[in-house]
Short mmCIF file of C-alpha atoms in Angstrom, two decimals:
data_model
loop_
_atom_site.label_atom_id
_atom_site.label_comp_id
_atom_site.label_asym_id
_atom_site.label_seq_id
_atom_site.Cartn_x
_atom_site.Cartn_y
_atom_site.Cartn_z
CA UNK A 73 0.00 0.00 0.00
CA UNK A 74 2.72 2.00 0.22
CA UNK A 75 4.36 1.41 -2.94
CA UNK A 76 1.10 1.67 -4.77
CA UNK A 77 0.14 4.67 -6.97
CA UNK A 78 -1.85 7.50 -5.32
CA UNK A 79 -4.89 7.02 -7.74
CA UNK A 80 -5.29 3.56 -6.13
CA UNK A 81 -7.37 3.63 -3.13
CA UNK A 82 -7.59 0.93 -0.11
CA UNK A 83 -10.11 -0.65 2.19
CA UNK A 84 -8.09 -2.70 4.39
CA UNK A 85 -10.50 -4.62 6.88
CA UNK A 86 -8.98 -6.10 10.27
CA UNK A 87 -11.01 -8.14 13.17
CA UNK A 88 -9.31 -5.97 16.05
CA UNK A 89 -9.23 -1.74 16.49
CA UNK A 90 -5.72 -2.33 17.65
CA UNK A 91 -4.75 -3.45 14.14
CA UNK A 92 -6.82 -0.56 12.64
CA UNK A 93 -4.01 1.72 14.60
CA UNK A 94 -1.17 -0.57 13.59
CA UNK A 95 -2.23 0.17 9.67
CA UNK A 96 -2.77 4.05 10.29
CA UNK A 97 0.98 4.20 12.21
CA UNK A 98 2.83 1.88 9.38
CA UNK A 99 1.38 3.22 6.16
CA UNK A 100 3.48 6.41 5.85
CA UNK A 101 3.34 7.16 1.73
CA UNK A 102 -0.70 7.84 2.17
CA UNK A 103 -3.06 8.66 4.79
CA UNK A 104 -5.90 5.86 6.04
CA UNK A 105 -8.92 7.36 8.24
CA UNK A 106 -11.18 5.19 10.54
CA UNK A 107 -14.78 5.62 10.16
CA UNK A 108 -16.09 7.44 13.07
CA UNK A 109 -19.41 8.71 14.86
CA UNK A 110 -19.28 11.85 12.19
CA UNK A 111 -22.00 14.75 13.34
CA UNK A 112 -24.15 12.63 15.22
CA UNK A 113 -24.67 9.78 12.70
CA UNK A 114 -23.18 6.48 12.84
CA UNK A 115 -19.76 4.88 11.79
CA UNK A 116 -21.36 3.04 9.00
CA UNK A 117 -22.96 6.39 7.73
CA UNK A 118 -19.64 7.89 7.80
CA UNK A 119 -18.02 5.20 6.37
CA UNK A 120 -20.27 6.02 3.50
CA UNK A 121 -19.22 9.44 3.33
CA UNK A 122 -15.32 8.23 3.37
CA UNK A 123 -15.92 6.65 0.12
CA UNK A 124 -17.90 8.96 -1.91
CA UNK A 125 -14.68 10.97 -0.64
CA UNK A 126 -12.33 8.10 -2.09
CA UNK A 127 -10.34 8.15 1.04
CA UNK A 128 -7.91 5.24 1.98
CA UNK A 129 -10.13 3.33 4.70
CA UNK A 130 -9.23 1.26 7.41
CA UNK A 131 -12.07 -0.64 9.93
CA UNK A 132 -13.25 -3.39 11.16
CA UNK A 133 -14.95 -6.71 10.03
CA UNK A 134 -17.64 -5.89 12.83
CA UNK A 135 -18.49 -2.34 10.71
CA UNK A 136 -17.97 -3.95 7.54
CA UNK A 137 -20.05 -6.68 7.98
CA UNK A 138 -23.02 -4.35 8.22
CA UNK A 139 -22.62 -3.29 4.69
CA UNK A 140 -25.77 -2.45 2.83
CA UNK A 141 -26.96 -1.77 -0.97
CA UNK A 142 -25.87 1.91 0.03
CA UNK A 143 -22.67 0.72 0.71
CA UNK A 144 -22.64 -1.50 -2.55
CA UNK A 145 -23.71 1.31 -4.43
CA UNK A 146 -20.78 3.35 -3.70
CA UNK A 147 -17.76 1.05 -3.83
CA UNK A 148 -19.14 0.29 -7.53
CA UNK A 149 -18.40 3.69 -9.01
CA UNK A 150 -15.17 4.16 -6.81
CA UNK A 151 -13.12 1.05 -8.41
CA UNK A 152 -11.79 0.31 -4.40
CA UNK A 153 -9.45 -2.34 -3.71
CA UNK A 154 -10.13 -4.55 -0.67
CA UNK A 155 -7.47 -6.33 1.54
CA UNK A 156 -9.36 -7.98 4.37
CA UNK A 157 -6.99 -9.39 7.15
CA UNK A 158 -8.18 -12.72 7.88
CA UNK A 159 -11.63 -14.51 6.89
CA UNK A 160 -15.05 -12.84 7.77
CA UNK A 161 -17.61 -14.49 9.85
CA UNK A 162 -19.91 -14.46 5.86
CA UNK A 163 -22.57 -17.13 7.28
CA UNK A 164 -24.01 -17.25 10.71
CA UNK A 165 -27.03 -18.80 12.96
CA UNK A 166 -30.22 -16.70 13.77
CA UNK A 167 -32.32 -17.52 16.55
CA UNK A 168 -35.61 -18.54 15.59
CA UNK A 169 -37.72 -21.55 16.86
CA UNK A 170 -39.09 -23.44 14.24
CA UNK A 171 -42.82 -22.66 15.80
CA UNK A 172 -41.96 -18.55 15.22
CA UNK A 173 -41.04 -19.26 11.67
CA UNK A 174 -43.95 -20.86 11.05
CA UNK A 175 -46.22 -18.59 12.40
CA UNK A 176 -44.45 -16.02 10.58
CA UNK A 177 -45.46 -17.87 7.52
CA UNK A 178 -48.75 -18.44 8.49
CA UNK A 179 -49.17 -14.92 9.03
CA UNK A 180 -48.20 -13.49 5.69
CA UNK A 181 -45.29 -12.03 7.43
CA UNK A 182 -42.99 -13.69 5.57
CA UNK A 183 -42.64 -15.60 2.03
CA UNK A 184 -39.81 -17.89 1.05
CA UNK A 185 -38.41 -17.77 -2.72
CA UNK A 186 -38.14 -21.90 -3.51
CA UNK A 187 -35.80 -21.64 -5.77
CA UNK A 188 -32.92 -19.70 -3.35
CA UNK A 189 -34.33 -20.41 0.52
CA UNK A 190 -34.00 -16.97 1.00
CA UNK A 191 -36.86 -15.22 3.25
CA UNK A 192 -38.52 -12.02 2.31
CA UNK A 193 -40.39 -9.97 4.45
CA UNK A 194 -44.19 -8.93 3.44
CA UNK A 195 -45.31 -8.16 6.86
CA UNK A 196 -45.43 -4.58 8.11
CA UNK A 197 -42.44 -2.46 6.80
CA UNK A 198 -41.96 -1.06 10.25
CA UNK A 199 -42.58 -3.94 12.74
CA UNK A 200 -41.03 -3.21 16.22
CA UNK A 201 -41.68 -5.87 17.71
CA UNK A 202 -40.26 -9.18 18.71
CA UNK A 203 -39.43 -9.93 14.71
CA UNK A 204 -37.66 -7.13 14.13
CA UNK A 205 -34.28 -8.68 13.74
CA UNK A 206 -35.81 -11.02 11.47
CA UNK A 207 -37.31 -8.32 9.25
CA UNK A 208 -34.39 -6.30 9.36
CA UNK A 209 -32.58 -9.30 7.94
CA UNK A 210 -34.89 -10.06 5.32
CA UNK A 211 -35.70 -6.60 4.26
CA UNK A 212 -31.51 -6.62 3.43
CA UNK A 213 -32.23 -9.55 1.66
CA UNK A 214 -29.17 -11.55 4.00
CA UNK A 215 -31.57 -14.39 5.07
CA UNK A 216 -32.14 -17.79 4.14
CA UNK A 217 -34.38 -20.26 5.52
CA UNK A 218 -33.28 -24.32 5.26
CA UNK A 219 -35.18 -27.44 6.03
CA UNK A 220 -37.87 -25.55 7.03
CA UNK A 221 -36.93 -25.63 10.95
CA UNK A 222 -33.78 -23.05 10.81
CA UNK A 223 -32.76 -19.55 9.43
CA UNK A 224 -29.26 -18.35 8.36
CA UNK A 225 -27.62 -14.64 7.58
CA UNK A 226 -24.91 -14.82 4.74
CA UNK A 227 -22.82 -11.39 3.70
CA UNK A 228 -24.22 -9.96 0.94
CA UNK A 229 -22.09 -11.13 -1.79
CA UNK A 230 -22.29 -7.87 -3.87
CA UNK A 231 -20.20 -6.18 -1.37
CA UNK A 232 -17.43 -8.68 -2.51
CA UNK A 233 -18.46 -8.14 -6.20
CA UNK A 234 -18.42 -4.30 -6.07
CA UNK A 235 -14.72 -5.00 -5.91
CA UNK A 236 -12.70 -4.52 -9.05
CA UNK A 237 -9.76 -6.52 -6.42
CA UNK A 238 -9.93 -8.06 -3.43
CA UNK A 239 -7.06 -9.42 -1.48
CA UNK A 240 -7.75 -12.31 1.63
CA UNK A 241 -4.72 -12.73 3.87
CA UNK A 242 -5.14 -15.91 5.66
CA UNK A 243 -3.76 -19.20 5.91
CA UNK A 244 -5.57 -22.44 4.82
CA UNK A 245 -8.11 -20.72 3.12
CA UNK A 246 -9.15 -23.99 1.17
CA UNK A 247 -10.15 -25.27 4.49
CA UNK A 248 -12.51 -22.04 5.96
CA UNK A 249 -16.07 -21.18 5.76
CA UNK A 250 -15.46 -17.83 3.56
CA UNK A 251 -14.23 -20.42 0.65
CA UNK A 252 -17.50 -22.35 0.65
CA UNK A 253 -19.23 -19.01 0.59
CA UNK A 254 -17.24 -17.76 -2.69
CA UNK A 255 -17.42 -21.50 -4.22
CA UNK A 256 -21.66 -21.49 -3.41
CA UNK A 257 -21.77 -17.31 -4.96
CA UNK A 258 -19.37 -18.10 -8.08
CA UNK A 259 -16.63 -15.95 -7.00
CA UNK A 260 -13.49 -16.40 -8.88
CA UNK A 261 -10.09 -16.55 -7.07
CA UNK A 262 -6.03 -17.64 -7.00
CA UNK A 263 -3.75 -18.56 -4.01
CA UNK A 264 -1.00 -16.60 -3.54
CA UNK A 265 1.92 -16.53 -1.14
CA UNK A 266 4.14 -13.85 0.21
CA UNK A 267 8.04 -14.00 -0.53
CA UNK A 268 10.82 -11.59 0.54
CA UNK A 269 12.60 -10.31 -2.61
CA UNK A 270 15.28 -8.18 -1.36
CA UNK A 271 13.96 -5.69 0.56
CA UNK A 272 10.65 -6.14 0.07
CA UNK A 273 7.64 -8.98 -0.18
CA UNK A 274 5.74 -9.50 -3.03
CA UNK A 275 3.23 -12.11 -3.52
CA UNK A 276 3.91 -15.24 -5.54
CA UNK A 277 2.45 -18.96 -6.95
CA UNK A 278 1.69 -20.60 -3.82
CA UNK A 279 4.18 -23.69 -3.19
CA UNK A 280 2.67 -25.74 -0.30
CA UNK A 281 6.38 -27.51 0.48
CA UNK A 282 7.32 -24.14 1.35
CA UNK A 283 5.52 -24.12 4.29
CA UNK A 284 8.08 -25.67 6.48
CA UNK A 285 5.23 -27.51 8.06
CA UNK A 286 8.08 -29.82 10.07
CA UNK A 287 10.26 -27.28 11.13
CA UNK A 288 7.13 -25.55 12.61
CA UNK A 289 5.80 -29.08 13.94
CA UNK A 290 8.82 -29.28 15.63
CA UNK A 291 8.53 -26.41 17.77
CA UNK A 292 5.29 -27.77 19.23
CA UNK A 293 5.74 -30.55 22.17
CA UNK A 294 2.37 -31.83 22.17
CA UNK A 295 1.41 -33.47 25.16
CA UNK A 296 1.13 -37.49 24.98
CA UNK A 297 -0.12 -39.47 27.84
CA UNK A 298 -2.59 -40.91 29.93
CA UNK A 299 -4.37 -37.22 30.51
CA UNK A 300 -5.45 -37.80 26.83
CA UNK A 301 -7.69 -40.51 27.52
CA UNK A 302 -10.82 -37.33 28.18
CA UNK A 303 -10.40 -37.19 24.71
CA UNK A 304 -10.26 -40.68 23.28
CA UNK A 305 -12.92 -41.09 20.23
CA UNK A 306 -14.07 -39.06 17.46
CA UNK A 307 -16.31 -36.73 18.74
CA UNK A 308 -15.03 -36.17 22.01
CA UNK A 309 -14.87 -32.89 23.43
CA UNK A 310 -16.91 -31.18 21.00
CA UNK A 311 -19.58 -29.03 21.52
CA UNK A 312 -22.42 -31.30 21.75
CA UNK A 313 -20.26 -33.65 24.53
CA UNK A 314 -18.90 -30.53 26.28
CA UNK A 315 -22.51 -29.40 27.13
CA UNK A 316 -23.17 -32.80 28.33
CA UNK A 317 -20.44 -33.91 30.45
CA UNK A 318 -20.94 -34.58 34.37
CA UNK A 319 -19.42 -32.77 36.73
CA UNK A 320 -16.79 -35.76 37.30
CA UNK A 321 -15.76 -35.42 34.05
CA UNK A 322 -15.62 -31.65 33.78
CA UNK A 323 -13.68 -31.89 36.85
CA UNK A 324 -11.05 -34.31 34.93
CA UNK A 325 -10.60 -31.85 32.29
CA UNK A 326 -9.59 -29.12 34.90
CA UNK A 327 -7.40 -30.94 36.84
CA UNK A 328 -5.41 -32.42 33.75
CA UNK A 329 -5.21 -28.70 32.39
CA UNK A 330 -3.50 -28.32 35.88
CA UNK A 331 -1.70 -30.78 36.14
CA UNK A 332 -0.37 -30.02 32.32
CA UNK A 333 0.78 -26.20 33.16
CA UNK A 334 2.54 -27.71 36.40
CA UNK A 335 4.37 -30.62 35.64
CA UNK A 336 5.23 -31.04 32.02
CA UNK A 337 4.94 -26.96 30.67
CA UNK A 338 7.79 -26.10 33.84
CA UNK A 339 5.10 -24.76 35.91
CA UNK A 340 3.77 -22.43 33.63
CA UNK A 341 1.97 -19.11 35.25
CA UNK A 342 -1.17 -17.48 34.06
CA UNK A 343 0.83 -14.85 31.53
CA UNK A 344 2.69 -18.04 30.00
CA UNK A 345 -0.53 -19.33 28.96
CA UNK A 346 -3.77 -19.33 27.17
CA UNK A 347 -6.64 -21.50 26.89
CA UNK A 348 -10.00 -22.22 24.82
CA UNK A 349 -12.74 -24.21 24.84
CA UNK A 350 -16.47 -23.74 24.94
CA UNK A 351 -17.18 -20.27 26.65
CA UNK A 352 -20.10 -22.08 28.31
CA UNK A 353 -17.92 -24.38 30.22
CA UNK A 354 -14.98 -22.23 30.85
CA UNK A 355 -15.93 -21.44 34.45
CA UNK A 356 -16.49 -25.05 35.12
CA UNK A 357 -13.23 -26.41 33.82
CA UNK A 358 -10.60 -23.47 34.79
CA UNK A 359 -8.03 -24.31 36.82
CA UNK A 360 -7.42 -22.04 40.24
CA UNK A 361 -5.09 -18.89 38.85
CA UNK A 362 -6.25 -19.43 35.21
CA UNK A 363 -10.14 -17.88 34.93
CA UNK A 364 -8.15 -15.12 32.85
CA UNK A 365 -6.18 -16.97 30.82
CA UNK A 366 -8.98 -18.03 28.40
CA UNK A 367 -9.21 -16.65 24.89
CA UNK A 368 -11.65 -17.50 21.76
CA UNK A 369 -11.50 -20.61 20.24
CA UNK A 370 -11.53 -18.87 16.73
CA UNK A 371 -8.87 -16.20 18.06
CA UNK A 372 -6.99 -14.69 14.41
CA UNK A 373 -5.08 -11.92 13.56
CA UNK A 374 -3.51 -10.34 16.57
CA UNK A 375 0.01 -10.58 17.98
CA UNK A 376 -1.02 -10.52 21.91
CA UNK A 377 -0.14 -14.04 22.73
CA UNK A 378 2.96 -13.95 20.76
CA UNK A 379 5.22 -14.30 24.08
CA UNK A 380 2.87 -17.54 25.50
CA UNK A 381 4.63 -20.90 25.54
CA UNK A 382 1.81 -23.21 26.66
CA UNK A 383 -1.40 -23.71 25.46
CA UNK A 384 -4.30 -25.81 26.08
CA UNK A 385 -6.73 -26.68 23.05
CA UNK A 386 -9.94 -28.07 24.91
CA UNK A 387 -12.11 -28.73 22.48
CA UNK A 388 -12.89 -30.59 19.08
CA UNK A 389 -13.97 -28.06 16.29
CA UNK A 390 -16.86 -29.24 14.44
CA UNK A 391 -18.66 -26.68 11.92
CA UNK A 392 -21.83 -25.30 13.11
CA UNK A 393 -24.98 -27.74 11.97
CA UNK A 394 -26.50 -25.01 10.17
CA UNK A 395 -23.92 -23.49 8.92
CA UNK A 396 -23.05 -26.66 7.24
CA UNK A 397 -25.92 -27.68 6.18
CA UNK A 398 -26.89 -24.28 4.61
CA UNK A 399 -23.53 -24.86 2.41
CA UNK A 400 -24.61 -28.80 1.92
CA UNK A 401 -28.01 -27.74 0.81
CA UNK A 402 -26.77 -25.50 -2.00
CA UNK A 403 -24.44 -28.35 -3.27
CA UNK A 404 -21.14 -26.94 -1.63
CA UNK A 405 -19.02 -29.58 -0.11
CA UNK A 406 -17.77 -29.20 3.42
CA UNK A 407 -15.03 -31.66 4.92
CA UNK A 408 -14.97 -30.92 8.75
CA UNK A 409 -11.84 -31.87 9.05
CA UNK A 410 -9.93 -29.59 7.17
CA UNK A 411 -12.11 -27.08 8.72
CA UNK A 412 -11.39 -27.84 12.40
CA UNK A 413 -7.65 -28.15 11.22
CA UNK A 414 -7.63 -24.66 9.98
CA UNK A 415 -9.34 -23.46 13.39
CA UNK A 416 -6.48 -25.68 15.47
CA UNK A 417 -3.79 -24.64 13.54
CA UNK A 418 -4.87 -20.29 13.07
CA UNK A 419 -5.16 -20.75 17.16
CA UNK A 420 -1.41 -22.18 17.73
CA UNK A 421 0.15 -19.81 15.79
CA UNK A 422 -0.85 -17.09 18.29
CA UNK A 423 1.44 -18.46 20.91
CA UNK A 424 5.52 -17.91 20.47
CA UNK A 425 6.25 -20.36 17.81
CA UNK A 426 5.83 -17.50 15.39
CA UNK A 427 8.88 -16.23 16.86
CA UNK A 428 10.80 -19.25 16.34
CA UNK A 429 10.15 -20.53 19.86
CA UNK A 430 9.44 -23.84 20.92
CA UNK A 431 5.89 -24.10 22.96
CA UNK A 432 4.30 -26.79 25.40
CA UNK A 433 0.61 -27.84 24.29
CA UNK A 434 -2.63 -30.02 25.49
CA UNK A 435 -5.06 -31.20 22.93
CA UNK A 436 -6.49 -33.93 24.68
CA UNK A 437 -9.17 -34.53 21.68
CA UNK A 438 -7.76 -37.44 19.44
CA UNK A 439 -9.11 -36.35 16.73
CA UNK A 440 -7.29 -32.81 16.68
CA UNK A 441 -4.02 -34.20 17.80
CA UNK A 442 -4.04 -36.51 14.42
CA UNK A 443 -5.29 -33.79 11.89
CA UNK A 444 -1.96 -31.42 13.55
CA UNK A 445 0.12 -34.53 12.63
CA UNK A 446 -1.29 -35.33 9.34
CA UNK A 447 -0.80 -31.83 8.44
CA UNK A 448 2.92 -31.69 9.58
CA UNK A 449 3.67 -34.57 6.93
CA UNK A 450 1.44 -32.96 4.29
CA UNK A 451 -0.97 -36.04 4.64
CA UNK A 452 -3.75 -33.11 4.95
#
């Protein structure tokens, strides 16, 4: 961005306001703004007014994901290009029991186009009332009903089409939810890596023996032993068993994750750490000193844990049921395991070993320890 001619404007689109900072501070040659509360209307309004202005923009995904045909409007006569750091949460879950969407129906409130799934609203064009999320939804023509029993919100697509270029920096991209959602809208794109050439890095054809999977492997001690045995079988320690579990076995998990920081990470402290699992169950399964040490299972794109040399993964990753099934049921194959190993591997690369350093972890759940190994030998 800095080497790139001044008639060529950026959005650049982080998860975290402390990287929106980082990109104002480091891009020197031109001058990115931050959409802001601008004369008493709202950041997205202003963000509006930023690009009718053609002004290099920097934000958030939480901002950008509210993006409407306003929005879409605009970026198509400006000719923007869009680097978005890390993948976007496109798809997500609304909260709707089946007997509301049916009485919605019944109603008249709402009418579902066969051919798509997705929902339109016909009820009143103000509703306040307890469906107003839903109609808000619909009315911006994000949501799609499936199997008749549950509703989904996708990104509108024509924010990515209104895009001359777009730029995703991530890693395994082949493996995350935001490449089902370009595969399932007909989006186009190449994989690219970054090389240093000289002084500089430019991107390149993507070599996957580059990776230095091994080397990286190797800096990892993962824990083997009998503490494992919480998470023999294949769907141990997901979601649906974490909510499930007695208190004995919650109680296991904690004192293993323990026992783990004390004995075999050198009595690692609370700042040498971090930890995710199911936010439901953290309070049940945190180990005396560590309450604080949890972070999101889906952590990306931030440098905070870059000094923490033990981890513990408590959890198996499984895509969300409708989530999955909204890509299944528009003919988009999902494999769940390249999926959970792109969520596994995105969350270790927070700790130290992107420094070089060697780190201490606990994935107790068999089935992630043997997707980390099959991807160290390129088996995955």
């Amino acid at each position: 961005m800095n080497k790139t001619n001044a008639v060529e404007n950026f959005i650049y689109i982080t998860p975290f306001l402390s990287e929106v900072e980082r990109i104002k501070k480091s891009v020197v040659e031109r001058k990115f703004v931050e959409p802001t509360i601008y004369n008493g209307t709202s950041k997205l309004e202003d963000l509006k007014r930023l690009i009718a202005n053609n002004r290099d923009i920097v934000s958030t995904h939480a901002l950008f994901s509210r993006a409407d045909e306003e929005v879409v409007e605009l970026l198509e006569q400006s000719g923007y290009t869009l680097i978005l750091d890390e993948v976007m949460d496109v798809v997500e879950s609304v909260s709707i029991k089946t007997t509301d969407i049916n009485r919605l129906k019944v109603n008249g409130d709402i009418v579902i186009n066969e051919e798509t799934m997705r929902v339109d609203w016909t009820g009143d064009s103000e509703d306040a009332g307890r469906y107003r999320d839903i109609r808000e939804l619909a009315q911006a023509g994000n949501l799609y009903l499936f199997r008749g029993s549950f509703m989904v919100w996708a990104f509108p697509p024509g924010v990515f089409k209104a895009f001359p270029k777009a730029i995703v920096l991530t890693y395994l991209f082949k493996c995350q939810m935001q490449r089902y959602y370009f595969d399932m809208f007909g989006f186009k794109y190449d994989y690219r890596s970054v090389e240093k050439v000289g002084d500089v890095y430019e991107l390149c054809v993507h070599d996957v023996t580059k990776e230095k999977r091994e080397e990286l492997y190797s800096l990892i001690e993962v824990y083997d032993g009998k503490m494992n045995e919480v998470g023999r079988g294949k769907y141990a320690l997901s979601q649906a068993k974490l909510k499930k579990y007695d208190d004995s076995t919650l109680r296991q998990i904690k004192n293993n994750t323990a026992n783990f920081f004390r004995r075999y990470a050198n009595n690692a402290k609370k700042d040498d750490v971090y930890i995710s699992t199911l936010k439901e169950v953290e309070p049940l399964i945190a180990p005396r000193g560590f309450k604080k040490s949890f972070i999101p299972h889906n952590t990306r794109a931030t440098n905070e844990y870059a000094d923490r040399r033990a981890v513990a993964y408590l959890m198996n990753r499984f895509m969300n049921k409708d989530k999955a099934a909204f890509f299944q049921d528009n003919h988009i194959s999902v494999n769940e395991d390249l999926y959970a190993l792109s969520e596994l591997v995105q969350w270790l690369w927070r700790s130290r070993i992107r420094n070089g350093q060697s780190i201490h972890a606990y994935i107790p759940a068999e089935r992630m320890r043997g997707l980390l190994n099959a991807w160290a030998k390129y088996e995955i």
